[in-house]
Amino acid sequence: MPLQIYISGKYYDKENAKVSVYDHGLLYGDGVFEGMRSYGGKVFRLKAHLERLWDSAKAIWLAIPMTQEALAQAVNDTLAKNGIKDGYIRLVVTRGAGALGLDPNRCSDPQVIIITDHIQLYPKELYENGLTIVTASTIRNHSAALSPRIKSLNYLNNIMAKIEGLQAGCVEALMLNAKGEVAECTGDNIFIVKRGKLLTPPIDAGILEGITRDAIIQLAREAKLEVAEIPLVRPDVYVADECFLTGSAAEVIPVIKIDSRTIGDGKPGPVTKDLTKRFHQLTRE
Ligand code: PMP
């Protein structure tokens, strides 16, 4: 059976899963989304993802036309229908089809889409040896323009930085905020380790409040590691002992080089390895 995609209460074969060309999700990137993982058939932190989706939607004045409980059920049903145990789930809510004009009030029918599939974001070798990244010249959206806390369908800001990374031969790129502080990568949050302390930019640096980020902070505290959410600048990353990125798709991945500078001894460090192990254990619970 072809992969089944959920769209607003019905299932469609992958090739027939379509939305209107008048959908403002397509015309303007007007909508919100989530990327989640399932491990052994169970969605990791489903409630937290749904809460973030609802917050994103509320922030853009979009009413999701179902309850969180009903959407949770639909996510689990879609996974089961496709027989996916360890997979990736993309949840999308579009503004719906409307007129050719920005006015969201003329869109009648928000579409709720659930895609369940398999994902391997980065090759295994990069998890073992670490990533090389660059700092993009594209800064992260200013919070007062479009808050990075809103996970909207308009990801061009990140895509611009991703292109810079790819052109430099890197699969990820670091983005700074308008103050020149470290914000996050194009699809991942960033952490550094310095003298045994775990440091990461605070939410008000203008970043997505990553669910993997939260899990790592919690795991680090349980491991009695000192954790601080403090503003960081690029030189902090340059002189860090270790650096790693977190995200639902990427999970935890070491960074060993940034802007041609070697981080620590150029190998994934012990804190990164320990937190990765703890994270994998957590996903199996
Ligand atoms: N920052 C950005 C810009 C992202 O797109 C993502 C991935 N959704 C993350 C951080 C990581 O967030 P999470 O751990 O919730 O997947």
XYZ file of C-alpha atoms and ligand atoms in Angstrom:
301
model
C 0.000 0.000 0.000
C 1.383 3.468 -0.820
C 2.130 5.772 2.098
C -1.066 7.253 3.493
C -1.208 10.985 4.160
C -3.808 12.507 6.452
C -5.468 15.687 5.215
C -8.271 17.154 7.305
C -9.894 13.904 8.363
C -9.237 11.778 5.269
C -6.377 9.594 4.092
C -4.851 9.858 0.620
C -2.178 7.902 -1.230
C 1.054 9.884 -1.271
C 0.688 10.875 -4.939
C -2.885 12.059 -4.431
C -2.249 14.064 -1.250
C -2.774 17.637 -2.455
C -3.930 21.062 -1.341
C -5.390 23.934 -3.367
C -3.090 26.317 -5.244
C -5.177 29.043 -3.559
C -4.098 27.829 -0.120
C -2.312 30.692 1.618
C 0.079 28.134 3.034
C 1.414 27.856 -0.526
C 0.809 31.447 -1.655
C 2.308 33.162 1.397
C 3.820 30.549 3.698
C 0.825 31.359 5.905
C 0.547 28.449 8.290
C 2.419 26.571 11.002
C 4.108 23.223 11.373
C 5.879 20.743 13.622
C 8.510 18.090 12.982
C 8.396 15.186 15.427
C 9.901 11.753 15.899
C 8.422 8.436 16.885
C 10.469 5.760 18.602
C 9.034 2.261 18.894
C 5.670 3.603 17.737
C 5.502 6.319 20.420
C 5.789 9.988 19.497
C 8.526 11.722 21.480
C 7.039 14.583 23.537
C 3.859 14.736 21.463
C 2.103 17.006 23.963
C 4.931 19.543 23.916
C 4.881 19.591 20.102
C 1.112 20.081 20.041
C 1.343 22.888 22.575
C 4.010 24.611 20.488
C 1.859 24.140 17.364
C -1.115 25.698 19.111
C 1.028 28.606 20.335
C 2.445 29.166 16.839
C -1.083 29.120 15.397
C -2.453 31.479 18.019
C 0.431 33.884 17.422
C -0.539 34.145 13.745
C -4.291 34.343 14.459
C -4.982 30.883 13.085
C -7.579 28.659 14.740
C -6.733 24.968 14.387
C -10.051 23.312 13.526
C -9.736 20.384 15.936
C -8.780 19.692 19.549
C -5.268 18.754 20.658
C -6.624 15.362 21.741
C -8.154 14.720 18.312
C -4.937 15.722 16.552
C -2.871 13.501 18.868
C -5.185 10.621 17.971
C -4.901 11.406 14.253
C -1.079 11.427 14.513
C -1.072 8.028 16.228
C -3.616 6.634 13.747
C -1.554 7.826 10.758
C 1.584 6.212 12.175
C -0.283 2.952 12.781
C -1.916 3.017 9.334
C 1.526 3.279 7.751
C 3.091 0.735 10.084
C 5.757 3.240 11.118
C 7.506 2.607 14.434
C 10.703 4.647 14.213
C 9.828 7.548 12.005
C 9.456 11.232 11.402
C 6.156 13.069 11.521
C 5.437 16.363 9.798
C 2.362 18.165 11.067
C 1.192 21.092 8.961
C -1.696 23.492 9.437
C -2.264 25.856 6.518
C -4.417 28.987 6.478
C -6.550 27.285 3.829
C -7.750 28.306 0.370
C -8.689 31.945 -0.052
C -8.595 34.847 -2.475
C -5.488 36.205 -4.188
C -4.642 38.742 -1.521
C -3.133 38.653 1.927
C -6.379 38.832 3.897
C -6.472 35.659 6.014
C -10.133 36.311 6.845
C -11.003 35.304 3.303
C -9.547 31.821 3.844
C -12.298 29.516 4.961
C -10.830 26.151 5.496
C -7.491 25.573 7.298
C -5.990 22.251 6.235
C -4.496 19.887 8.790
C -1.895 17.615 7.235
C -0.010 14.695 8.785
C 2.866 13.103 6.897
C 4.567 10.123 8.510
C 7.722 8.852 6.915
C 11.263 7.720 7.559
C 14.063 10.220 7.877
C 17.775 10.146 8.124
C 18.850 13.724 8.234
C 22.597 13.262 8.331
C 24.782 10.265 7.460
C 25.978 8.078 10.349
C 29.546 9.142 9.741
C 28.721 12.737 10.739
C 27.321 11.580 14.092
C 30.558 9.719 14.744
C 33.014 12.320 13.506
C 31.098 15.578 13.884
C 29.911 18.344 11.598
C 31.787 21.223 10.070
C 29.638 24.337 9.926
C 29.943 28.008 8.974
C 28.331 31.179 10.228
C 25.848 32.511 7.678
C 25.741 36.205 6.864
C 21.939 35.988 6.834
C 20.826 36.940 10.343
C 17.931 35.207 12.094
C 14.581 37.000 11.778
C 14.301 39.846 14.254
C 11.832 38.818 16.955
C 9.915 42.046 16.489
C 9.432 41.253 12.790
C 8.590 37.557 12.889
C 9.449 35.761 16.091
C 11.596 32.653 15.612
C 9.437 31.145 18.375
C 6.659 30.842 15.800
C 7.277 27.742 13.737
C 5.631 29.115 10.622
C 5.572 27.700 7.105
C 7.638 30.699 6.066
C 11.120 29.268 6.480
C 12.888 31.407 3.883
C 15.028 33.073 6.543
C 16.499 29.702 7.450
C 16.637 28.527 3.839
C 18.760 31.568 2.890
C 21.252 30.631 5.599
C 21.077 26.944 4.650
C 22.025 27.865 1.063
C 25.049 29.768 2.380
C 26.047 26.707 4.363
C 25.613 24.360 1.416
C 27.620 26.659 -0.842
C 30.425 26.465 1.690
C 30.146 22.658 1.647
C 28.369 22.435 5.036
C 25.020 20.815 5.812
C 24.269 23.244 8.647
C 24.985 26.920 9.251
C 25.004 29.062 12.366
C 22.750 32.099 12.422
C 23.351 35.188 14.540
C 20.650 37.567 15.743
C 20.459 41.276 14.930
C 22.737 42.022 17.916
C 25.402 39.730 16.508
C 24.844 37.108 19.190
C 24.674 33.403 18.492
C 21.057 32.414 17.871
C 20.663 28.931 16.407
C 21.348 26.892 13.301
C 18.971 26.728 10.333
C 17.072 23.733 11.716
C 18.743 23.005 15.042
C 19.546 24.613 18.396
C 23.175 25.020 19.453
C 25.026 24.148 22.668
C 28.641 24.565 23.730
C 30.617 23.060 26.594
C 33.186 25.254 28.346
C 35.130 24.138 31.419
C 32.516 21.504 32.222
C 29.555 23.895 31.889
C 26.830 23.492 29.300
C 25.912 26.795 27.660
C 23.176 27.644 25.172
C 21.573 30.884 23.983
C 18.419 31.917 25.865
C 15.023 31.943 24.130
C 15.105 35.740 24.003
C 18.187 35.570 21.768
C 15.461 34.989 19.151
C 15.374 31.231 18.660
C 12.909 28.401 18.415
C 12.287 26.892 21.827
C 13.431 23.472 20.701
C 11.877 20.421 22.291
C 15.129 18.493 21.952
C 16.895 21.521 23.517
C 14.558 21.283 26.520
C 15.163 17.543 26.827
C 18.953 18.038 26.732
C 18.847 20.787 29.378
C 16.803 18.485 31.607
C 19.137 15.514 31.023
C 22.215 17.635 31.693
C 20.775 18.866 35.003
C 19.950 15.282 35.966
C 23.583 14.447 35.202
C 24.591 17.232 37.644
C 26.083 19.312 34.881
C 25.896 23.061 35.336
C 23.663 24.507 32.600
C 23.276 28.176 31.695
C 21.077 29.836 29.094
C 23.168 32.912 28.408
C 23.923 35.141 25.431
C 26.860 33.815 23.432
C 28.963 35.385 20.718
C 30.933 33.704 17.980
C 34.264 33.721 19.857
C 32.573 31.716 22.645
C 31.948 28.979 20.091
C 35.488 29.308 18.695
C 37.065 28.661 22.097
C 34.529 26.086 23.302
C 35.739 22.665 24.425
C 32.789 21.016 22.699
C 29.833 22.015 20.547
C 26.735 20.144 19.447
C 23.372 20.764 17.804
C 19.943 19.457 18.770
C 16.731 18.970 16.834
C 13.925 16.463 16.419
C 15.283 15.309 13.073
C 19.000 15.622 13.886
C 18.652 14.478 17.540
C 22.117 15.322 18.981
C 25.003 15.867 16.576
C 28.540 17.018 17.392
C 30.156 20.027 15.703
C 33.933 19.871 15.383
C 34.692 22.862 13.197
C 33.137 26.263 12.642
C 34.339 28.998 10.278
C 37.476 26.894 9.619
C 38.352 26.847 13.338
C 38.708 23.562 15.155
C 36.546 23.176 18.260
C 38.367 21.542 21.177
C 40.555 18.750 19.853
C 38.467 18.365 16.702
C 36.669 15.239 17.913
C 33.224 14.787 19.487
C 33.803 15.388 23.208
C 32.861 13.372 26.319
C 29.956 15.610 27.405
C 28.426 15.468 23.920
C 28.821 11.686 23.859
C 27.331 11.268 27.332
C 24.326 13.503 26.595
C 23.769 11.721 23.276
C 23.672 8.407 25.125
C 21.245 9.776 27.705
C 19.067 11.218 24.945
C 18.876 7.877 23.147
C 17.938 6.192 26.437
C 15.194 8.782 26.994
C 13.712 8.184 23.548
C 13.528 4.464 24.302
C 11.662 4.896 27.613
N 15.583 25.693 15.473
C 14.957 25.667 14.293
C 14.999 26.872 13.435
C 14.295 24.508 13.863
O 13.673 24.474 12.688
C 14.310 23.368 14.695
C 13.675 22.088 14.235
N 12.299 22.117 14.348
C 14.961 23.436 15.934
C 15.589 24.625 16.283
C 14.966 22.281 16.878
O 13.710 22.163 17.487
P 13.136 20.760 17.989
O 14.142 20.199 18.931
O 11.859 21.102 18.654
O 12.949 19.919 16.784
